[in-house]
PDB file of C-alpha atoms in Angstrom:
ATOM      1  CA  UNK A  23      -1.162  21.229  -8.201  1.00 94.00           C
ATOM      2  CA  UNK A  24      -3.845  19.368  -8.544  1.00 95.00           C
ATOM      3  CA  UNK A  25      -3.526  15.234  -9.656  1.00 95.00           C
ATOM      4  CA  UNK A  26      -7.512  14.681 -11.012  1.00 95.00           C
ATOM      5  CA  UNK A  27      -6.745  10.129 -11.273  1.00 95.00           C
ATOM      6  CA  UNK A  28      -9.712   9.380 -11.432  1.00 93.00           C
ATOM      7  CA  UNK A  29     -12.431   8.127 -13.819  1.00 90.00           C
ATOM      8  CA  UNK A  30     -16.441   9.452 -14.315  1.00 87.00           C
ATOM      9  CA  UNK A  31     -17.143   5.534 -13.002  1.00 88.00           C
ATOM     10  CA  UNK A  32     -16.279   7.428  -9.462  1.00 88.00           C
ATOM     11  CA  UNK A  33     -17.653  10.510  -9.914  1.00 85.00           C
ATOM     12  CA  UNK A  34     -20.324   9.813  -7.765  1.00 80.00           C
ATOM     13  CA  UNK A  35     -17.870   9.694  -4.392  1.00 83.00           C
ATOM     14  CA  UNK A  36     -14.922  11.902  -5.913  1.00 89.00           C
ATOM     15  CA  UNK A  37     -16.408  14.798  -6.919  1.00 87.00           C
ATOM     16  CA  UNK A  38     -17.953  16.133  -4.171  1.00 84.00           C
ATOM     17  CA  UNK A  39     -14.003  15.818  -2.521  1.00 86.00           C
ATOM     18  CA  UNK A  40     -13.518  17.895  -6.086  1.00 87.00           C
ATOM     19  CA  UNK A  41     -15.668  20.389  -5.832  1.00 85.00           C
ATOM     20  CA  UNK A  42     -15.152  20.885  -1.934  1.00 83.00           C
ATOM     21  CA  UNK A  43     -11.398  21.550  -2.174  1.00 86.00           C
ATOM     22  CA  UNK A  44     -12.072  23.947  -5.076  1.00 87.00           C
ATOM     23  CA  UNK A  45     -14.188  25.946  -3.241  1.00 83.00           C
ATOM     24  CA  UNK A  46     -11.696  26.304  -0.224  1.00 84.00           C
ATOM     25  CA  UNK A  47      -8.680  26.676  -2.483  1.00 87.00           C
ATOM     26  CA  UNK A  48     -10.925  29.757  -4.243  1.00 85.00           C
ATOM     27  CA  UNK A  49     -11.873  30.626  -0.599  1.00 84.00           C
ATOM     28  CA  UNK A  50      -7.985  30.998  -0.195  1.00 85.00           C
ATOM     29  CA  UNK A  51      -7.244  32.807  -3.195  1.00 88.00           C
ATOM     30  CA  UNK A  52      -5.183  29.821  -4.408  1.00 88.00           C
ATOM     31  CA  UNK A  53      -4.412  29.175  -7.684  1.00 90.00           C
ATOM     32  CA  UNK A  54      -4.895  25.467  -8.911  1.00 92.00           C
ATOM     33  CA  UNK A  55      -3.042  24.188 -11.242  1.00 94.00           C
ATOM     34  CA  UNK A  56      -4.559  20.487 -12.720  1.00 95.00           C
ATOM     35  CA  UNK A  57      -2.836  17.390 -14.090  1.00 95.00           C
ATOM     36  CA  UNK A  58      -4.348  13.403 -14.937  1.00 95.00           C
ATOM     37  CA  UNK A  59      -2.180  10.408 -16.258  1.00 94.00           C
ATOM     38  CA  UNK A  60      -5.111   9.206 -18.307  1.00 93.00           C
ATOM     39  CA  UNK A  61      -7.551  10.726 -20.593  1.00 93.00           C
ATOM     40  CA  UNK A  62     -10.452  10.102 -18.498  1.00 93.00           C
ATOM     41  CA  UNK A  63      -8.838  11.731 -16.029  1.00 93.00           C
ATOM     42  CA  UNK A  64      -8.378  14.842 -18.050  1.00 93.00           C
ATOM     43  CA  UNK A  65     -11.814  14.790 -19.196  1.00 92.00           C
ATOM     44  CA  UNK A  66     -13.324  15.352 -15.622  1.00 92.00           C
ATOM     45  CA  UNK A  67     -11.061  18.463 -15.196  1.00 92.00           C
ATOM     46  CA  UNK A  68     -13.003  19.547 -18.251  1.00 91.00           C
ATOM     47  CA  UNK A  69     -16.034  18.961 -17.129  1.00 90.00           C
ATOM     48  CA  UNK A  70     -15.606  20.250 -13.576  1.00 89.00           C
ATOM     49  CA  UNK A  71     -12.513  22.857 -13.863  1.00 87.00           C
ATOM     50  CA  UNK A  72     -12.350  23.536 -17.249  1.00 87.00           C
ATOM     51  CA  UNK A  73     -11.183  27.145 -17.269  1.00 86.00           C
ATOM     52  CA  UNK A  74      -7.969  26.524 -15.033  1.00 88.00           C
ATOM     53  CA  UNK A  75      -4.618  26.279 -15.900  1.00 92.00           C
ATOM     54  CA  UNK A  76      -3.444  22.760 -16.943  1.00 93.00           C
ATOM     55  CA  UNK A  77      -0.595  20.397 -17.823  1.00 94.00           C
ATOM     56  CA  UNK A  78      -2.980  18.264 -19.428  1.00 92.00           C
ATOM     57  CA  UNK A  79      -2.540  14.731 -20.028  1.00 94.00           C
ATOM     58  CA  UNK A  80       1.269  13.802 -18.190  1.00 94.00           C
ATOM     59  CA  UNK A  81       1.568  10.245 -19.996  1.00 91.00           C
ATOM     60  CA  UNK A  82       4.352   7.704 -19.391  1.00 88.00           C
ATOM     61  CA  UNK A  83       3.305   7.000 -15.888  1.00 88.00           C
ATOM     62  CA  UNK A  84       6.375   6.935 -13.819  1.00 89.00           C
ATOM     63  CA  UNK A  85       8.484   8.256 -15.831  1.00 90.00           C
ATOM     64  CA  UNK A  86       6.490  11.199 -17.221  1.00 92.00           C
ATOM     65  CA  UNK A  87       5.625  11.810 -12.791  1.00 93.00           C
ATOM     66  CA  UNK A  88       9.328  11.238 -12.427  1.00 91.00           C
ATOM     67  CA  UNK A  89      10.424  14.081 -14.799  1.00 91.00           C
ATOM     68  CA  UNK A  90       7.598  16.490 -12.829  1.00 92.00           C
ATOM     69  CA  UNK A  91       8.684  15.315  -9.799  1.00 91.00           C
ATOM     70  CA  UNK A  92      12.487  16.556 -10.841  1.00 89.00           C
ATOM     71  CA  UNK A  93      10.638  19.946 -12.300  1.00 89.00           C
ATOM     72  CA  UNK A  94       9.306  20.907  -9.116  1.00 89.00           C
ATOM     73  CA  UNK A  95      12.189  20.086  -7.281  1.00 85.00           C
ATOM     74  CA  UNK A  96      14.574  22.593  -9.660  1.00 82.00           C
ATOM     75  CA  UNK A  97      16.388  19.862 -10.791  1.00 84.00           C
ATOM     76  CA  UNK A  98      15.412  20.350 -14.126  1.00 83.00           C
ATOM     77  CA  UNK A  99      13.997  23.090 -16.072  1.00 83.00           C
ATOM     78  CA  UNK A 100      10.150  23.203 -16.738  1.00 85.00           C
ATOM     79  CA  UNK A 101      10.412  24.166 -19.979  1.00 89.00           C
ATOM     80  CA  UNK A 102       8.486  21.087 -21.304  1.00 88.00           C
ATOM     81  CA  UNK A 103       7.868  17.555 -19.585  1.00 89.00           C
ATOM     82  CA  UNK A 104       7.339  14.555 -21.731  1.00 87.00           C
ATOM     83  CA  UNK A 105       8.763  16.261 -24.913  1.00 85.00           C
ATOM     84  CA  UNK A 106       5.670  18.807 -24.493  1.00 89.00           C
ATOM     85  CA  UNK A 107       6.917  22.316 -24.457  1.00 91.00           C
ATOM     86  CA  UNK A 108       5.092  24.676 -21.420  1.00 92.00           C
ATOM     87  CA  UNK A 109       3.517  28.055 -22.067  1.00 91.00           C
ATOM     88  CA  UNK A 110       5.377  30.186 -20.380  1.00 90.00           C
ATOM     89  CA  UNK A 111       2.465  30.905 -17.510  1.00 90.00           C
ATOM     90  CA  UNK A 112       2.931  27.154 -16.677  1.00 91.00           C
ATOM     91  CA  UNK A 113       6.606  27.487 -16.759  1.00 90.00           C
ATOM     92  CA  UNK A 114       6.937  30.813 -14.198  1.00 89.00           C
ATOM     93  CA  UNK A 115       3.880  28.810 -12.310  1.00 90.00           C
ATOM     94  CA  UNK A 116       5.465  25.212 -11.759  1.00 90.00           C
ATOM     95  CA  UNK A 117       8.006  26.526  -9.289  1.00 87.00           C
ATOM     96  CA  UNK A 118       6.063  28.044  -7.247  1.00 89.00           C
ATOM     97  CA  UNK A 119       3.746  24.887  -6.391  1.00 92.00           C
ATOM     98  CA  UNK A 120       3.407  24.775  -2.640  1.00 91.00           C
ATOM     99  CA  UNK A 121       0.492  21.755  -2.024  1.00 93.00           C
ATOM    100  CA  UNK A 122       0.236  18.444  -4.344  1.00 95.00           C
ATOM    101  CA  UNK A 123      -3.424  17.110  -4.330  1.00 94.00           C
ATOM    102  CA  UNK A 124      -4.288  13.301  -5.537  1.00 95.00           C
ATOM    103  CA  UNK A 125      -7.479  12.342  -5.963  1.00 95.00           C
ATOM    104  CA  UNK A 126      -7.894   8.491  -6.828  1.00 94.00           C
ATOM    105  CA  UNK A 127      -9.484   5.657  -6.043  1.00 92.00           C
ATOM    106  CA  UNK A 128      -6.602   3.352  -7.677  1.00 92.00           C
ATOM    107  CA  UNK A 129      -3.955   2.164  -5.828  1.00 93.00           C
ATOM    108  CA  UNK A 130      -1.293   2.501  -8.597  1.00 93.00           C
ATOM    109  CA  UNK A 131      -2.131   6.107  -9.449  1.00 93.00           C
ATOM    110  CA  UNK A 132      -1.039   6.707  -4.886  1.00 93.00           C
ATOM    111  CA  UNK A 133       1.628   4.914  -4.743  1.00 93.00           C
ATOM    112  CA  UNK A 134       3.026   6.211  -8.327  1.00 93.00           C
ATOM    113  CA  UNK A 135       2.780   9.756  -7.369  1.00 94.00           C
ATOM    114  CA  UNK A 136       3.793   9.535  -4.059  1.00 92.00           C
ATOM    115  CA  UNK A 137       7.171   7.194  -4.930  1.00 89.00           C
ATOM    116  CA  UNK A 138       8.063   9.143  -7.602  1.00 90.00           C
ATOM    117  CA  UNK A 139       7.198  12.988  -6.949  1.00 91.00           C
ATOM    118  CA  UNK A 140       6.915  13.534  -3.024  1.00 84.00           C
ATOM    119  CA  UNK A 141      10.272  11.430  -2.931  1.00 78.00           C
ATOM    120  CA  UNK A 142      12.026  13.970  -5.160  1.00 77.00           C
ATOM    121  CA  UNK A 143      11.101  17.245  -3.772  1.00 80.00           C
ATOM    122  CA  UNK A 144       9.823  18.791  -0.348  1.00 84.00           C
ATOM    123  CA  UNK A 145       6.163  19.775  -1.832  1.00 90.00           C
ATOM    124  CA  UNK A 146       3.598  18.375   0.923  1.00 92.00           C
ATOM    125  CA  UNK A 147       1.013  15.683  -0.605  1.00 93.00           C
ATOM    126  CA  UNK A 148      -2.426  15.676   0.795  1.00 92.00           C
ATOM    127  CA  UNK A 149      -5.106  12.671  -0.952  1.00 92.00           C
ATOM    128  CA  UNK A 150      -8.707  12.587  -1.487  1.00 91.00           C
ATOM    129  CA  UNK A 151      -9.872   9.029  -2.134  1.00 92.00           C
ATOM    130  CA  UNK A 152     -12.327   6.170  -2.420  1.00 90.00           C
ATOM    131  CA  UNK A 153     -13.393   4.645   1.025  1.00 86.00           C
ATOM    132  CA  UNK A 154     -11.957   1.093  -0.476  1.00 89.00           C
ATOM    133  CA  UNK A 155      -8.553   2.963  -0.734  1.00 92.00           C
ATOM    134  CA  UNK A 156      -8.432   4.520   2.507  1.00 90.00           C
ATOM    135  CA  UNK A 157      -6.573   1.305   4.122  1.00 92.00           C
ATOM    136  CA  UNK A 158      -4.379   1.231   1.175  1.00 91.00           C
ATOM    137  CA  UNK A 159      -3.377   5.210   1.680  1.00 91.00           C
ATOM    138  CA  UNK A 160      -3.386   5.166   5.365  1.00 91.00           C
ATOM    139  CA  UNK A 161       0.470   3.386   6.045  1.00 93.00           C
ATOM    140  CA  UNK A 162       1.870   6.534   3.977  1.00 92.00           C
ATOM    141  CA  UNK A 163      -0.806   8.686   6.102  1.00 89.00           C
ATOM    142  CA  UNK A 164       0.942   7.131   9.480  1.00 91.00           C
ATOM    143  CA  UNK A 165       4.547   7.690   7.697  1.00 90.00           C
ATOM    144  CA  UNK A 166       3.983  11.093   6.850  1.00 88.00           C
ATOM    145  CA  UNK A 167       4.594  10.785   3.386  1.00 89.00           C
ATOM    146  CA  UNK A 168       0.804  11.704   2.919  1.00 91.00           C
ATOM    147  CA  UNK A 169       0.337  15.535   5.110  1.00 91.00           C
ATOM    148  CA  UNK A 170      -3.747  14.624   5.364  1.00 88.00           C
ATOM    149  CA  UNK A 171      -5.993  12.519   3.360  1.00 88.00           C
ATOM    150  CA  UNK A 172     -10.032  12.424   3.251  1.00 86.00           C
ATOM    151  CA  UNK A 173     -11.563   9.368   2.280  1.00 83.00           C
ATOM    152  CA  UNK A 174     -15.076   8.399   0.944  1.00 79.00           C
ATOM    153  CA  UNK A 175     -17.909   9.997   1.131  1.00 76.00           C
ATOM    154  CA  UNK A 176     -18.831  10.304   4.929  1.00 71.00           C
ATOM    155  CA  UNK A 177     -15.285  11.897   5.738  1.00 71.00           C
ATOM    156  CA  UNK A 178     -16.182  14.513   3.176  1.00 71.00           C
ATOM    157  CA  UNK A 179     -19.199  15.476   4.961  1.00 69.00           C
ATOM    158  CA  UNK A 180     -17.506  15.695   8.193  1.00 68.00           C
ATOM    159  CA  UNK A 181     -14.613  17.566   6.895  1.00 67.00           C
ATOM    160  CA  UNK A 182     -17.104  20.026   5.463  1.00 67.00           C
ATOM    161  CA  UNK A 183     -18.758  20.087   8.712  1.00 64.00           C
ATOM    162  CA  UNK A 184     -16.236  20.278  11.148  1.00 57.00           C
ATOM    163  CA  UNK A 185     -12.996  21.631   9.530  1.00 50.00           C
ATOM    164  CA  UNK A 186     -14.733  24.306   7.090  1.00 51.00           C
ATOM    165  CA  UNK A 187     -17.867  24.670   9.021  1.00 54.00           C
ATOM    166  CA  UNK A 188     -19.855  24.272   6.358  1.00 52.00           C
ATOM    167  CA  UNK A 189     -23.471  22.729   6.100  1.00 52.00           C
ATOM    168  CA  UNK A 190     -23.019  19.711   3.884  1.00 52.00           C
ATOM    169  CA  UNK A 191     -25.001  20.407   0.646  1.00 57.00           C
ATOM    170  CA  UNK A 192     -27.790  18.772  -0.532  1.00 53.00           C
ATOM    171  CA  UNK A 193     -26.282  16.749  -3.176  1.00 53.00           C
ATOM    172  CA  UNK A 194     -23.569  14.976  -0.901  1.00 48.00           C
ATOM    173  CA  UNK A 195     -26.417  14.268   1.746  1.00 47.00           C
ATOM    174  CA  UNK A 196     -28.145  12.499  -1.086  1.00 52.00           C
ATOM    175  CA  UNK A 197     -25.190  10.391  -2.162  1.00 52.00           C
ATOM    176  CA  UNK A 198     -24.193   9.860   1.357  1.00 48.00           C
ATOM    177  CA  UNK A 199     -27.556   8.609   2.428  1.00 45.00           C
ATOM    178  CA  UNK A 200     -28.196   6.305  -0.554  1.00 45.00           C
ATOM    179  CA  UNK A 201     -24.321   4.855   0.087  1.00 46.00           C
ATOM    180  CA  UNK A 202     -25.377   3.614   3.856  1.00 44.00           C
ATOM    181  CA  UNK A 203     -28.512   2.126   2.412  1.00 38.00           C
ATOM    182  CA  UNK A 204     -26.849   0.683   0.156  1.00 42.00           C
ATOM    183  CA  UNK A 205     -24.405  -1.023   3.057  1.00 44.00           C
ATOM    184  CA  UNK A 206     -27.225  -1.845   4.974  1.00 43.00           C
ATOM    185  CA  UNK A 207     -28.975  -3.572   2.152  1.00 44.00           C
ATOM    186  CA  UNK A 208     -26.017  -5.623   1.623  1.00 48.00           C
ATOM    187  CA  UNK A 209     -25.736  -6.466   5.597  1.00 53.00           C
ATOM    188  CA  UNK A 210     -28.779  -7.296   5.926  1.00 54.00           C
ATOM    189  CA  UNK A 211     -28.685  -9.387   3.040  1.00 55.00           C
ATOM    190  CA  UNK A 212     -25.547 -11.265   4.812  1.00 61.00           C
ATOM    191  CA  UNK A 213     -27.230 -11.844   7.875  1.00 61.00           C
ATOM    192  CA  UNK A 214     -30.299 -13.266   5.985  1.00 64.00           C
ATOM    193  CA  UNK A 215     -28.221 -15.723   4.325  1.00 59.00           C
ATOM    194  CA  UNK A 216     -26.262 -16.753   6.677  1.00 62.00           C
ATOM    195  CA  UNK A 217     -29.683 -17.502   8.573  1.00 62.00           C
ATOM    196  CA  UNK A 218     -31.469 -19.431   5.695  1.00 66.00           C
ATOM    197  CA  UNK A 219     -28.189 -21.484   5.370  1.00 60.00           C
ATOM    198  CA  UNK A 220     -27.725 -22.524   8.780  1.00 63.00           C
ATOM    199  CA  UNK A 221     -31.814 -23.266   8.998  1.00 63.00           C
ATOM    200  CA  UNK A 222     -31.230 -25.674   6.219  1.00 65.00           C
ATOM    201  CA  UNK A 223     -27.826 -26.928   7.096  1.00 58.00           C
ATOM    202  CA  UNK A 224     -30.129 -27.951  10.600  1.00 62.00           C
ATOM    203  CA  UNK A 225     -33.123 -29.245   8.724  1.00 65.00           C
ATOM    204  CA  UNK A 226     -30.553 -31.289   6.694  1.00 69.00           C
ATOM    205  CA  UNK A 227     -29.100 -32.717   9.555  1.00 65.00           C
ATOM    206  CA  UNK A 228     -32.481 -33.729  11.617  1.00 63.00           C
ATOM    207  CA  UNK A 229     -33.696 -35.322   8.592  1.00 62.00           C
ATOM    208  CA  UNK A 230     -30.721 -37.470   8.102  1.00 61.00           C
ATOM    209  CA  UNK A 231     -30.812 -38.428  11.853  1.00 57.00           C
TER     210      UNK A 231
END
């Protein structure tokens, strides 16, 4: 099952975490079942997976993740969730859910999913997510409630690299390269003011002696 919580504002570091589990789920002959809390979230599955097998749009936050969460677990029949009746594909599929994969880079859409569906059954959660949220999602990480997490964009590449032994492609490279510039830029721009500040903070201070 895969959680797509995310909006096109983070497409640029998201996707390519997308896209890479994709291809190793297809590698794996796994079939993928999507899901999103919000309609943004539903429209990047369209855009990126749009000929899988969906739930769609799950609204009611954590109470429409609650009722999944008790679906998957066999409490409850998954016949519909949120008074939306399943095709019956979805509803000889659900049960058989092995792996629950959130991507996000909001803190809410984590914690909701992991509070309210990995506490009610025994499916294993694994989380791709922003490098911002990566301190956020590493205490459940170190507690186990989280099975493995990649964050940002330069733990993508090395998980390509090193896990799947892939060559990162060019795209990611791109992003990736334009991201540490980025960082750098805004370094660099610390350092400078920091500099001009305590240059005049000392000029200030000889002229008034």
């Amino acid at each position: 099952l895969l959680a797509v919580e995310y909006t096109p504002a983070l497409s640029g570091e998201l996707d390519a975490q997308l896209e890479m589990l994709l291809a190793e789920l297809a590698a794996n002959d796994s079939l993928v079942v999507t899901v999103s809390q919000s309609a943004a979230g539903t429209a990047v599955i369209q855009n990126i997976v749009p000929d899988s097998p969906t739930l769609g749009l799950l609204p009611g936050r954590s109470v429409g993740l609650r009722q999944l969460g008790d679906c998957l677990s066999g409490q409850t029949a998954c016949d519909a969730l949120t008074g939306k009746t399943l095709s019956g594909s979805l509803q000889q599929t659900l049960p058989d859910v092995a792996l629950i994969i959130v991507l996000t880079g909001e803190r809410v859409n984590l914690v909701d999913w992991l509070e309210q569906v990995a506490l009610t059954s025994d499916i294993p959660h694994v989380a791709g997510v922003t490098q911002s949220l990566a301190p956020v999602a590493k205490p459940y990480l170190d507690t186990a409630q989280l099975e493995g997490m990649v964050s940002g964009l330069p733990e993508t590449a090395v998980y390509q690299q090193q896990i799947l032994g892939q060559t990162s492609d060019a795209a990611l490279v791109r992003q990736l390269s334009a991201q540490t510039l980025a960082q750098l830029l805004a370094a660099i721009l610390l350092v400078t003011g920091g500099l001009i500040f305590g240059i005049n903070h000392l000029l200030k201070r000889g002229g008034e002696s």
